[in-house]
Amino acid sequence: MRRFLTLLILTTITFGARGQQLDPKEYIYPLRDLKQRLYSANFGEIRPGHFHAGVDIKTDGEEGKPVVAVAGGYVSRVVLQAAGFGRAVYITQPNGTTVVFGHLQRFRDDIEEYVRKERYARRSNSVNLWFEAGKWPVKQGETVAYSGDSGSSGGPHLHYEIRDTETQRLYNLVREGIIRPKDNLPPRIMRLHYIEVDTVQGVPVHSAPESYAVVRTAEGRYRLTHDGPVGVGRRGYFVAEVTDRRNDVWNTFGVWRVTTLVDGIPRFEFRMDGFTYDMSRYSDAISYYPIQLDSRNEAIRLAQMDRAPDSFYPVMEERGLVRTAEGQVRRIRIEAEDDCGNCSLLEFSVRGRAGEFRAEADTAAVVLSPNRASTLHIAGEAKVSIAAGTIYEPIFVRPGLGEAPQTASGVIVLSPAYHLFDHSTPLFRSVEVRIRTRIPRQFQLQAQLAVRTRKGTLVSAGGRYADNAVTASVRSAGDLVVVADTLRPTVRPLFTEGADLTKSDGLRFRASDNFSGIASWALRIDGEWVPCDRFPMKGTLVHFFDAPAQRRTHAVQLSVTDGCGNTTHFEGTFYR
C-alpha cells in the first residue's frame, strides 16, 4: 500500500510539473506561403546564459509571410521592443495554453493601427500591451501578424512557442508532436572530457578536463580514438560535447536527451521536456560552463551540480559521479537522442588508475555557498553583495586587486581591476557591486562599471556614480573596473540631404555606440514626435511612414543617447 501511495504521489508531482499533454490535432501550422518547412533552432538548445525557449522556423530568407493563429483564442498581449522578440504576439487559448510568435515584421492591420496610436499617445518607441478576451478574438487559421527579423534576430524567421498559461511552463513542440521536422539524422558526439572531483572544506574541486577525440564508425555509432581503457580516478564525471542536425539545413540543433550507463546500469539522464523562463539560466549548470563558452556544440555535464534542478534529470544516481577503484574496469555507454527520436551511442571502457586526485585547501581563499548570502570587501574600496542562489555550487574565491586593463579609444579607466569571480564561474543572479573612488568632475556623468572578459576586453556592466562610488548590478564574471565612456553614439542617415522619399516606406538611419550601448532615441519630423523602431542586429533606426505623402520638404531631428548619457543630435531634411 505504501509503495502504491508513493508511486501515486510521484506521478502526480511529475504530471503537475510537466503540465497537460498537448493534442497535435488541435493545432495547424503557423505560417502560410512557405516554399519549404525548414528550421534554424529547436526547443531547449543550451546557450551561455539561457535555454532557447521555442522553435525557430525559417521563412525562405524573406519577411512578410502571413502568421496565423494555430488554434482559436484571443490576442492577450502585444509587445514591441528593440531587443528580445522585437515585435511579438501572445494568443491565449481555451485549452489553458498561450502561443507566442516573435521577431515579427508587423502585426495585422487593425492591431498595428492600435499599437501605432498607443505609441503616439505614450510617445514611446516600445510598448507592452495586455488585452481582455473580448478585444481581439481570433479563429484558427486567421492571420495575426507577418513574419520578420525584429529584435535580437540574426535573420528572417519566426520564433514559435507554446506555454502553459497558468504556470508559464514551455512545451517542447517537437516532442509534443505539434511541429514535425524532417529529420532522420542522429546526433553527433563530437568530443568527450573527463573530470575528477575532490571535496575540500565542503567545496567540490574539479580537476582540469582530460579530453578525448571521438570518431564515427557507423551512422549513430561512435568510439574513442584512445587505445585501451581510459584511465580514471576514484570519483569523477564525463562531459559530452554533442550537436544535432536536421535534413536539408546546415544549422546545428540541441539534443533532447543524454544518458549515461555504467556496466549496463543507468546512472544519469538529462532530458529537455520543458522549463519556465525563470529557470532558463540553469543552462549554465546543465552545461560544463568553461567549455560551453567557446564550443559550438552543447557541452553537457553528465553529472548534477548542487543547484541544478532535479526536473531536468529523470534518472540520477549519486549525482552522476562514476566511482572506480584502482585497477577496476568498467564499461561506459553514453546515449544522445534528438527530439525526433534519432539516437547515437558511444561506448568505451575505463580503468581505475593508481593514486587519487587530491585538492589542497587554499588558506587565502574565501568559501562561498549557494545557500547563503555573502558580502565581500576588496581592498577596502569595493563591496560585493552576493544573494543566496547566485552561484550553482560552493566555490573558493580569492578577492584581490589587479592592474588596470587597456581599453579602446574613448573609454577611460578610472580604477584598478577588482577580482572576485573567475571568467569560468557562471552566475545565476546578479551581484550588487559598489566601488568607492573619486572621479574628476568632467567624467562623473559618464562613469560606470565594466567587466574584463576572458579575452581581455572590457564590456559595459552599467551603473551610476553617486556619493563618491559607482554602483551596479553585475551578472557577468570577470575583473571589475570603473570607467568613463566619453564618446557619443554615431548617427548616419541612410538618405541624402533633401532626398525624395515619396517612394520609400520609411526614414532610415545607421546608429551605433562604442561601449555602453544605445539606451534611448527620439525622432521628430517637423517638430512632432514620431515612433522609431530600432533593429540592434542590423544597427539601424527606422521610422515607417504612417501618413500619406504631402509632397513637400520636411525637417527631421534625431537624438540618440548611450548608456552613459552621451547624446548625438542629427538634423536634416527630406522630401515627401
Coordinates of C-alpha atoms in Angstrom, one line a residue:
M1 CA 0.0 0.0 0.0
R2 CA 2.8 2.4 0.9
R3 CA 4.6 1.7 -2.4
F4 CA 1.3 2.4 -4.3
L5 CA 0.9 5.7 -2.5
T6 CA 4.5 6.7 -3.2
L7 CA 4.0 6.0 -6.9
L8 CA 0.8 7.9 -7.0
I9 CA 2.4 10.9 -5.3
L10 CA 5.4 10.8 -7.7
T11 CA 3.1 10.5 -10.7
T12 CA 1.0 13.5 -9.5
I13 CA 4.1 15.6 -8.9
T14 CA 5.6 14.7 -12.3
F15 CA 2.4 15.4 -14.2
G16 CA 1.8 18.7 -12.4
A17 CA 5.3 19.9 -13.1
R18 CA 5.1 19.0 -16.7
G19 CA 1.6 20.3 -17.3
Q20 CA -1.0 18.9 -19.6
Q21 CA -0.1 17.0 -22.8
L22 CA -0.9 18.8 -26.0
D23 CA -3.1 17.3 -28.7
P24 CA -1.4 17.8 -32.1
K25 CA -4.8 17.6 -33.9
E26 CA -5.8 20.8 -32.2
Y27 CA -3.1 22.9 -34.0
I28 CA -2.3 23.9 -37.5
Y29 CA 1.0 25.2 -38.9
P30 CA 1.7 28.8 -38.0
L31 CA 2.9 30.1 -41.4
R32 CA 1.4 30.4 -44.8
D33 CA 3.0 30.8 -48.2
L34 CA 6.2 28.9 -47.3
K35 CA 8.2 27.2 -50.0
Q36 CA 9.7 24.8 -47.5
R37 CA 9.2 23.9 -43.9
L38 CA 12.7 24.3 -42.5
Y39 CA 14.1 25.1 -39.1
S40 CA 17.0 27.0 -37.7
A41 CA 16.8 26.3 -33.9
N42 CA 14.9 23.8 -31.7
F43 CA 13.5 23.9 -28.2
G44 CA 15.8 23.9 -25.2
E45 CA 19.1 24.4 -27.0
I46 CA 21.8 25.1 -24.4
R47 CA 23.4 28.5 -24.8
P48 CA 25.5 30.5 -22.4
G49 CA 23.1 32.2 -20.1
H50 CA 19.8 30.6 -21.3
F51 CA 17.9 27.8 -23.0
H52 CA 16.3 28.5 -26.3
A53 CA 12.6 28.7 -25.5
G54 CA 10.9 27.8 -28.7
V55 CA 11.2 26.5 -32.3
D56 CA 12.7 28.9 -34.9
I57 CA 11.1 28.4 -38.4
K58 CA 12.9 29.6 -41.5
T59 CA 10.9 31.9 -43.7
D60 CA 12.6 31.3 -47.1
G61 CA 15.0 34.1 -46.3
E62 CA 12.2 36.6 -46.6
E63 CA 10.0 38.8 -44.4
G64 CA 6.2 39.3 -44.6
K65 CA 4.9 35.7 -44.5
P66 CA 1.4 35.5 -43.0
V67 CA 1.5 34.2 -39.5
V68 CA -1.8 32.6 -38.5
A69 CA -3.4 31.5 -35.2
V70 CA -2.6 27.8 -34.8
A71 CA -5.8 27.4 -32.8
G72 CA -8.7 29.6 -31.7
G73 CA -8.4 32.1 -28.8
Y74 CA -7.7 35.8 -28.4
V75 CA -4.7 38.1 -28.6
S76 CA -3.9 38.7 -24.9
R77 CA -0.6 40.6 -25.3
V78 CA 1.4 42.6 -27.9
V79 CA 5.0 43.6 -27.4
L80 CA 7.2 46.0 -29.4
Q81 CA 10.7 46.4 -28.2
A82 CA 14.2 46.8 -29.7
A83 CA 15.8 43.6 -28.3
G84 CA 14.4 40.2 -27.3
F85 CA 11.5 39.1 -29.5
G86 CA 11.2 42.5 -31.1
R87 CA 7.5 42.6 -32.2
A88 CA 5.7 39.7 -30.6
V89 CA 2.1 38.5 -30.3
Y90 CA 0.7 36.3 -27.5
I91 CA -2.5 34.3 -28.1
T92 CA -4.3 32.8 -25.2
Q93 CA -6.3 29.6 -26.0
P94 CA -9.3 28.0 -24.2
N95 CA -7.3 24.8 -23.5
G96 CA -5.1 26.6 -21.0
T97 CA -2.1 27.4 -23.2
T98 CA -0.6 30.6 -24.7
V99 CA 1.0 30.7 -28.1
V100 CA 3.9 33.2 -28.7
F101 CA 5.1 34.5 -32.0
G102 CA 8.3 36.5 -32.0
H103 CA 10.6 38.6 -34.4
L104 CA 7.6 39.8 -36.4
Q105 CA 7.7 42.4 -39.1
R106 CA 4.3 43.9 -38.3
F107 CA 1.0 43.0 -36.8
R108 CA -2.2 42.6 -38.8
D109 CA -3.6 45.9 -39.9
D110 CA -6.1 46.6 -37.1
I111 CA -3.7 45.6 -34.3
E112 CA -0.9 47.5 -36.0
E113 CA -3.1 50.7 -36.1
Y114 CA -4.0 50.2 -32.4
V115 CA -0.3 49.9 -31.5
R116 CA 0.6 52.9 -33.6
K117 CA -2.0 55.1 -31.7
E118 CA -0.7 53.8 -28.4
R119 CA 2.9 54.7 -29.3
Y120 CA 1.9 58.2 -30.3
A121 CA -0.2 58.7 -27.2
R122 CA 2.6 57.5 -24.9
R123 CA 5.4 59.0 -27.0
S124 CA 7.1 55.7 -26.6
N125 CA 9.1 53.7 -29.1
S126 CA 8.4 50.5 -27.1
V127 CA 5.0 49.2 -25.8
N128 CA 3.8 46.2 -23.8
L129 CA 0.0 46.0 -24.1
W130 CA -2.3 43.5 -22.4
F131 CA -5.9 42.8 -23.6
E132 CA -9.0 41.1 -22.2
A133 CA -10.6 38.2 -24.0
G134 CA -13.2 40.3 -26.0
K135 CA -10.8 42.8 -27.5
W136 CA -9.0 40.7 -30.2
P137 CA -10.7 37.3 -30.7
V138 CA -9.1 35.1 -33.3
K139 CA -10.1 32.0 -35.1
Q140 CA -7.9 29.1 -36.1
G141 CA -6.1 30.0 -39.4
E142 CA -6.8 33.7 -39.1
T143 CA -3.8 36.0 -39.9
V144 CA -2.5 37.7 -36.8
A145 CA 0.9 39.1 -38.0
Y146 CA 3.6 38.9 -40.6
S147 CA 7.0 37.2 -40.1
G148 CA 10.1 39.4 -39.9
D149 CA 13.5 40.0 -38.4
S150 CA 12.9 42.3 -35.5
G151 CA 14.5 42.2 -32.0
S152 CA 17.6 40.0 -31.3
S153 CA 17.3 38.2 -34.6
G154 CA 20.1 37.0 -36.9
G155 CA 17.9 36.7 -40.0
P156 CA 14.3 36.4 -41.1
H157 CA 12.5 33.7 -39.2
L158 CA 9.5 33.0 -36.9
H159 CA 10.0 32.2 -33.2
Y160 CA 7.2 29.9 -32.1
E161 CA 6.5 28.7 -28.6
I162 CA 3.6 27.4 -26.6
R163 CA 3.3 27.9 -22.8
D164 CA 1.0 26.7 -20.1
T165 CA -0.9 29.9 -19.3
E166 CA -1.1 29.4 -15.6
T167 CA 2.5 28.3 -14.9
Q168 CA 4.2 29.7 -18.0
R169 CA 5.9 26.4 -18.4
L170 CA 7.2 26.0 -22.0
Y171 CA 6.4 22.9 -24.1
N172 CA 8.8 21.0 -26.3
L173 CA 6.8 21.4 -29.6
V174 CA 8.6 18.6 -31.4
R175 CA 8.3 16.1 -28.6
E176 CA 4.6 17.1 -28.3
G177 CA 4.1 16.4 -32.0
I178 CA 3.0 20.0 -32.8
I179 CA 6.0 20.5 -35.1
R180 CA 7.2 17.6 -37.2
P181 CA 10.6 18.4 -38.8
K182 CA 12.1 16.2 -41.5
D183 CA 14.9 14.5 -39.6
N184 CA 16.5 11.1 -39.8
L185 CA 19.9 12.2 -38.8
P186 CA 21.2 11.0 -35.3
P187 CA 23.0 13.5 -33.0
R188 CA 26.8 13.8 -33.4
I189 CA 29.0 13.1 -30.5
M190 CA 32.0 15.4 -31.1
R191 CA 34.3 15.1 -28.1
L192 CA 34.5 13.6 -24.6
H193 CA 36.0 15.1 -21.4
Y194 CA 36.7 13.5 -18.0
I195 CA 36.9 15.5 -14.8
E196 CA 37.9 14.2 -11.3
V197 CA 36.3 15.7 -8.2
D198 CA 37.6 16.1 -4.6
T199 CA 35.9 17.9 -1.7
V200 CA 37.8 20.4 0.5
Q201 CA 36.0 22.2 3.3
G202 CA 32.7 21.2 1.7
V203 CA 33.7 22.7 -1.6
P204 CA 33.8 20.4 -4.7
V205 CA 37.1 21.0 -6.5
H206 CA 37.2 19.9 -10.2
S207 CA 40.4 18.8 -11.9
A208 CA 41.3 20.2 -15.3
P209 CA 39.4 18.3 -18.1
E210 CA 41.1 15.4 -19.8
S211 CA 39.9 15.4 -23.4
Y212 CA 39.4 12.6 -25.8
A213 CA 38.8 12.6 -29.6
V214 CA 35.7 10.8 -30.9
V215 CA 35.2 9.2 -34.3
R216 CA 32.1 7.9 -36.0
T217 CA 32.3 4.2 -37.0
A218 CA 28.8 4.0 -38.5
E219 CA 25.6 6.1 -38.6
G220 CA 24.8 6.8 -34.9
R221 CA 27.8 4.8 -33.6
Y222 CA 31.0 6.3 -32.1
R223 CA 34.2 5.3 -30.4
L224 CA 37.1 7.0 -28.8
T225 CA 40.4 7.2 -30.7
H226 CA 42.1 6.4 -27.4
D227 CA 43.7 2.9 -27.3
G228 CA 42.5 0.7 -24.5
P229 CA 40.6 1.7 -21.4
V230 CA 40.6 5.3 -20.3
G231 CA 42.4 5.9 -17.1
V232 CA 40.1 7.5 -14.5
G233 CA 40.2 8.4 -10.8
R234 CA 38.3 7.3 -7.8
R235 CA 35.5 9.7 -8.4
G236 CA 34.7 11.8 -11.5
Y237 CA 32.3 12.5 -14.3
F238 CA 32.2 13.0 -18.0
V239 CA 31.3 15.9 -20.2
A240 CA 29.9 15.1 -23.7
E241 CA 30.2 17.6 -26.5
V242 CA 27.2 16.9 -28.7
T243 CA 25.2 18.5 -31.5
D244 CA 22.4 17.6 -33.9
R245 CA 21.4 18.3 -37.5
R246 CA 18.1 18.2 -39.4
N247 CA 17.6 17.3 -43.1
D248 CA 18.1 20.0 -45.7
V249 CA 19.7 22.7 -43.5
W250 CA 23.2 23.4 -42.2
N251 CA 22.0 24.8 -38.8
T252 CA 23.0 22.9 -35.7
F253 CA 20.5 21.9 -33.0
G254 CA 20.4 20.9 -29.4
V255 CA 19.8 17.3 -28.3
W256 CA 16.7 16.2 -26.3
R257 CA 18.3 13.5 -24.1
V258 CA 21.7 12.4 -22.9
T259 CA 22.1 9.2 -20.8
T260 CA 25.0 7.5 -19.1
L261 CA 25.0 3.8 -18.3
V262 CA 27.8 2.2 -16.2
D263 CA 28.1 -1.5 -16.6
G264 CA 24.7 -1.6 -18.2
I265 CA 23.0 0.3 -15.3
P266 CA 21.5 3.8 -15.9
R267 CA 23.3 6.3 -13.7
F268 CA 22.4 9.7 -15.3
E269 CA 19.9 11.2 -17.7
F270 CA 19.4 14.8 -18.8
R271 CA 16.1 15.4 -20.7
M272 CA 14.7 18.6 -22.2
D273 CA 11.0 18.4 -21.9
G274 CA 10.2 21.9 -20.6
F275 CA 11.0 24.7 -18.3
T276 CA 9.8 28.1 -17.1
Y277 CA 11.6 31.3 -18.1
D278 CA 12.9 31.8 -14.5
M279 CA 14.8 28.5 -15.0
S280 CA 16.4 29.5 -18.3
R281 CA 19.7 30.5 -16.8
Y282 CA 20.1 27.0 -15.4
S283 CA 21.6 26.2 -18.8
D284 CA 24.9 27.2 -17.2
A285 CA 24.5 24.4 -14.7
I286 CA 23.4 21.8 -17.1
S287 CA 26.4 22.5 -19.3
Y288 CA 30.0 22.4 -18.4
Y289 CA 30.3 26.2 -18.5
P290 CA 34.0 26.7 -19.1
I291 CA 33.8 24.5 -22.2
Q292 CA 30.4 25.8 -23.3
L293 CA 31.7 29.3 -23.5
D294 CA 33.8 28.5 -26.5
S295 CA 32.1 25.5 -28.0
R296 CA 29.8 25.5 -31.0
N297 CA 28.4 22.2 -29.5
E298 CA 26.4 21.5 -26.4
A299 CA 28.9 20.7 -23.7
I300 CA 26.6 18.7 -21.4
R301 CA 27.9 17.8 -17.9
L302 CA 26.9 14.2 -17.2
A303 CA 26.6 15.0 -13.6
Q304 CA 24.3 17.2 -11.5
M305 CA 25.6 20.4 -10.0
D306 CA 24.4 21.3 -6.5
R307 CA 21.8 23.9 -7.7
A308 CA 20.8 22.2 -11.0
P309 CA 17.0 21.5 -10.7
D310 CA 16.0 17.8 -10.4
S311 CA 13.3 18.3 -13.0
F312 CA 15.9 18.1 -15.8
Y313 CA 17.1 14.7 -14.6
P314 CA 14.6 11.8 -14.6
V315 CA 17.5 9.4 -13.8
M316 CA 20.1 10.3 -11.3
E317 CA 22.4 8.1 -9.1
E318 CA 25.0 9.7 -6.8
R319 CA 24.7 12.9 -8.9
G320 CA 26.0 11.1 -11.9
L321 CA 29.5 10.6 -10.5
V322 CA 31.4 7.4 -11.6
R323 CA 33.4 5.7 -8.8
T324 CA 36.2 3.4 -10.0
A325 CA 38.6 1.6 -7.7
E326 CA 42.3 1.2 -8.7
G327 CA 42.6 -1.4 -11.4
Q328 CA 38.8 -1.8 -11.7
V329 CA 37.5 -1.9 -15.3
R330 CA 34.0 -0.5 -16.0
R331 CA 32.0 -0.2 -19.2
I332 CA 30.6 3.2 -20.1
R333 CA 27.7 3.8 -22.5
I334 CA 26.6 7.3 -23.5
E335 CA 23.5 7.8 -25.5
A336 CA 22.4 11.0 -27.2
E337 CA 18.9 11.3 -28.6
D338 CA 17.3 14.2 -30.5
D339 CA 13.7 15.3 -30.3
C340 CA 12.8 13.3 -33.4
G341 CA 13.9 10.0 -31.8
N342 CA 17.2 9.6 -33.6
C343 CA 19.9 8.2 -31.3
S344 CA 23.7 7.9 -31.2
L345 CA 25.9 5.7 -29.0
L346 CA 29.4 6.0 -27.6
E347 CA 30.8 3.0 -25.7
F348 CA 34.2 2.6 -24.1
S349 CA 35.9 1.1 -21.1
V350 CA 37.6 2.9 -18.1
R351 CA 40.2 1.6 -15.7
G352 CA 40.8 2.9 -12.2
R353 CA 44.4 4.3 -12.1
A354 CA 46.8 4.4 -9.2
G355 CA 46.8 7.4 -7.0
E356 CA 44.0 9.9 -6.3
F357 CA 43.2 13.4 -7.2
R358 CA 43.7 15.4 -4.0
A359 CA 42.9 19.1 -3.9
E360 CA 44.6 21.2 -1.3
A361 CA 42.9 23.8 0.9
D362 CA 43.6 27.4 -0.1
T363 CA 44.1 29.2 3.2
A364 CA 43.9 32.6 1.4
A365 CA 40.6 31.9 -0.3
V366 CA 37.0 32.6 0.9
V367 CA 34.3 29.9 0.7
L368 CA 31.0 31.0 -0.9
S369 CA 27.9 28.8 -0.6
P370 CA 24.9 28.9 -2.9
N371 CA 22.6 28.6 0.1
R372 CA 23.8 31.7 1.9
A373 CA 24.1 35.4 1.2
S374 CA 27.6 36.9 1.5
T375 CA 29.2 40.3 1.4
L376 CA 32.8 40.6 0.5
H377 CA 35.1 43.6 0.6
I378 CA 38.1 44.1 -1.8
A379 CA 41.0 46.4 -0.7
G380 CA 38.6 48.4 1.4
E381 CA 37.2 50.1 -1.7
A382 CA 34.9 47.5 -3.4
K383 CA 31.9 45.9 -1.7
V384 CA 30.2 42.9 -3.4
S385 CA 26.8 41.7 -2.1
I386 CA 26.0 38.2 -3.2
A387 CA 22.5 36.9 -2.7
A388 CA 21.7 33.3 -1.9
G389 CA 21.2 31.3 -5.1
T390 CA 23.7 33.3 -7.1
I391 CA 26.2 30.5 -7.6
Y392 CA 25.5 26.9 -8.6
E393 CA 27.7 25.1 -6.1
P394 CA 30.1 26.0 -3.2
I395 CA 33.3 27.6 -4.5
F396 CA 36.6 29.2 -3.4
V397 CA 37.2 32.8 -4.3
R398 CA 40.3 35.0 -3.8
P399 CA 39.3 38.7 -3.8
G400 CA 42.1 40.9 -4.8
L401 CA 43.4 43.8 -6.9
G402 CA 44.9 43.7 -10.4
E403 CA 46.4 46.1 -12.9
A404 CA 44.0 48.5 -14.7
P405 CA 43.4 47.0 -18.2
Q406 CA 43.9 48.6 -21.5
T407 CA 40.8 49.7 -23.4
A408 CA 39.5 51.1 -26.6
S409 CA 39.6 54.7 -27.6
G410 CA 37.0 56.9 -25.9
V411 CA 36.8 54.7 -22.7
I412 CA 38.9 56.0 -19.7
V413 CA 39.8 53.5 -17.0
L414 CA 39.4 55.2 -13.6
S415 CA 40.3 52.4 -11.1
P416 CA 42.4 49.3 -10.7
A417 CA 40.8 45.9 -11.5
Y418 CA 38.9 44.3 -8.6
H419 CA 39.0 40.5 -8.9
L420 CA 36.4 38.2 -7.3
F421 CA 34.9 35.6 -9.8
D422 CA 36.9 33.9 -12.5
H423 CA 35.5 34.0 -16.0
S424 CA 34.7 30.3 -15.8
T425 CA 32.2 30.9 -12.9
P426 CA 28.6 31.2 -14.1
L427 CA 26.2 33.4 -12.1
F428 CA 22.5 32.7 -11.8
R429 CA 21.7 36.0 -10.2
S430 CA 23.3 39.5 -10.4
V431 CA 25.7 40.6 -7.7
E432 CA 25.5 44.1 -6.3
V433 CA 28.8 45.9 -6.6
R434 CA 29.8 49.2 -5.1
I435 CA 33.3 50.6 -5.8
R436 CA 34.4 53.8 -3.9
T437 CA 36.6 56.1 -5.9
R438 CA 36.9 59.8 -6.6
I439 CA 36.2 60.7 -10.2
P440 CA 37.1 64.0 -11.8
R441 CA 34.0 66.1 -12.3
Q442 CA 34.2 66.0 -16.1
F443 CA 33.8 62.2 -16.1
Q444 CA 31.2 61.7 -13.3
L445 CA 28.2 61.6 -15.5
Q446 CA 29.8 59.1 -17.9
A447 CA 31.1 56.8 -15.2
Q448 CA 30.0 53.2 -14.9
L449 CA 31.4 49.7 -14.2
A450 CA 33.0 47.4 -16.8
V451 CA 33.8 43.7 -16.8
R452 CA 37.1 42.4 -18.2
T453 CA 36.2 39.4 -20.4
R454 CA 38.2 36.2 -20.7
K455 CA 39.6 37.6 -23.9
G456 CA 40.9 40.7 -22.1
T457 CA 38.4 43.2 -23.5
L458 CA 36.1 45.4 -21.4
V459 CA 32.3 45.3 -21.7
S460 CA 29.9 47.6 -20.1
A461 CA 28.2 46.5 -16.9
G462 CA 26.2 49.6 -16.3
G463 CA 25.8 51.6 -13.0
R464 CA 26.0 55.2 -11.9
Y465 CA 28.3 57.4 -9.9
A466 CA 27.0 59.0 -6.7
D467 CA 28.3 59.8 -3.3
N468 CA 31.9 59.0 -4.4
A469 CA 31.1 55.5 -5.6
V470 CA 29.9 53.6 -8.7
T471 CA 27.2 51.1 -8.0
A472 CA 25.8 48.5 -10.4
S473 CA 24.1 45.1 -10.7
V474 CA 26.6 42.8 -12.5
R475 CA 25.8 39.3 -13.9
S476 CA 28.9 38.5 -15.8
A477 CA 32.0 37.1 -14.0
G478 CA 35.4 38.8 -14.5
D479 CA 37.5 41.6 -13.1
L480 CA 35.6 44.8 -12.4
V481 CA 36.8 48.3 -13.2
V482 CA 35.4 51.8 -13.1
V483 CA 35.4 53.5 -16.5
A484 CA 34.1 56.6 -18.2
D485 CA 32.6 56.4 -21.7
T486 CA 33.4 59.7 -23.3
L487 CA 32.3 59.1 -26.9
R488 CA 28.9 60.0 -28.2
P489 CA 27.0 57.5 -30.4
T490 CA 27.5 57.7 -34.1
V491 CA 24.5 58.5 -36.3
R492 CA 24.4 58.5 -40.1
P493 CA 21.3 59.0 -42.2
L494 CA 20.7 56.4 -44.9
F495 CA 19.4 59.1 -47.3
T496 CA 21.0 62.1 -48.8
E497 CA 20.1 65.6 -47.6
G498 CA 16.8 66.7 -49.1
A499 CA 16.3 63.2 -50.7
D500 CA 13.0 62.4 -52.4
L501 CA 11.4 59.6 -50.2
T502 CA 8.0 59.6 -51.8
K503 CA 8.5 56.0 -52.9
S504 CA 10.2 54.9 -49.7
D505 CA 8.4 53.1 -46.9
G506 CA 10.4 54.7 -44.2
L507 CA 13.2 57.0 -42.9
R508 CA 16.3 55.1 -42.0
F509 CA 19.5 55.8 -40.0
R510 CA 22.6 53.9 -39.1
A511 CA 23.3 54.2 -35.4
S512 CA 26.0 52.6 -33.1
D513 CA 27.9 53.2 -29.9
N514 CA 31.5 52.4 -29.0
F515 CA 30.9 50.9 -25.5
S516 CA 27.9 51.4 -23.2
G517 CA 25.3 50.8 -26.0
I518 CA 22.4 52.8 -27.3
A519 CA 19.9 53.4 -24.4
S520 CA 17.3 55.7 -25.9
W521 CA 16.4 57.6 -29.0
A522 CA 13.8 60.2 -30.1
L523 CA 12.8 61.2 -33.6
R524 CA 10.9 64.3 -34.7
I525 CA 9.6 65.3 -38.0
D526 CA 8.6 68.9 -38.4
G527 CA 9.0 69.2 -34.6
E528 CA 6.5 66.5 -33.9
W529 CA 7.5 63.2 -32.1
V530 CA 7.1 60.1 -34.3
P531 CA 7.7 56.4 -33.5
C532 CA 11.0 54.9 -34.5
D533 CA 11.9 51.2 -34.5
R534 CA 15.4 50.0 -33.6
F535 CA 16.9 46.9 -35.1
P536 CA 20.0 46.3 -33.0
M537 CA 21.3 43.3 -35.0
K538 CA 21.3 45.5 -38.2
G539 CA 22.4 48.7 -36.4
T540 CA 19.5 50.7 -37.8
L541 CA 16.8 53.0 -36.7
V542 CA 13.7 53.2 -38.9
H543 CA 10.6 55.3 -38.9
F544 CA 8.0 53.6 -41.0
F545 CA 5.8 56.3 -42.7
D546 CA 2.2 56.0 -41.5
A547 CA 0.7 59.1 -43.2
P548 CA 0.2 59.9 -46.9
A549 CA 3.0 61.7 -48.7
Q550 CA 2.4 65.5 -48.7
R551 CA 5.0 66.2 -51.4
R552 CA 6.9 68.9 -49.5
T553 CA 10.1 69.2 -47.7
H554 CA 10.2 68.0 -44.0
A555 CA 12.7 68.8 -41.2
V556 CA 13.9 65.8 -39.2
Q557 CA 15.7 65.7 -35.9
L558 CA 17.1 62.6 -34.3
S559 CA 18.6 62.3 -30.8
V560 CA 20.4 59.1 -29.7
T561 CA 21.8 58.6 -26.2
D562 CA 24.1 55.9 -24.9
G563 CA 24.1 54.1 -21.6
C564 CA 26.4 56.8 -20.1
G565 CA 24.3 59.8 -21.1
N566 CA 26.3 60.8 -24.1
T567 CA 23.9 62.2 -26.8
T568 CA 24.3 62.8 -30.5
H569 CA 21.9 65.1 -32.4
F570 CA 21.2 64.9 -36.1
E571 CA 19.3 67.4 -38.1
G572 CA 18.4 67.3 -41.8
T573 CA 15.6 67.4 -44.4
F574 CA 13.9 65.1 -46.8
Y575 CA 11.1 65.5 -49.4
R576 CA 7.9 63.5 -49.2

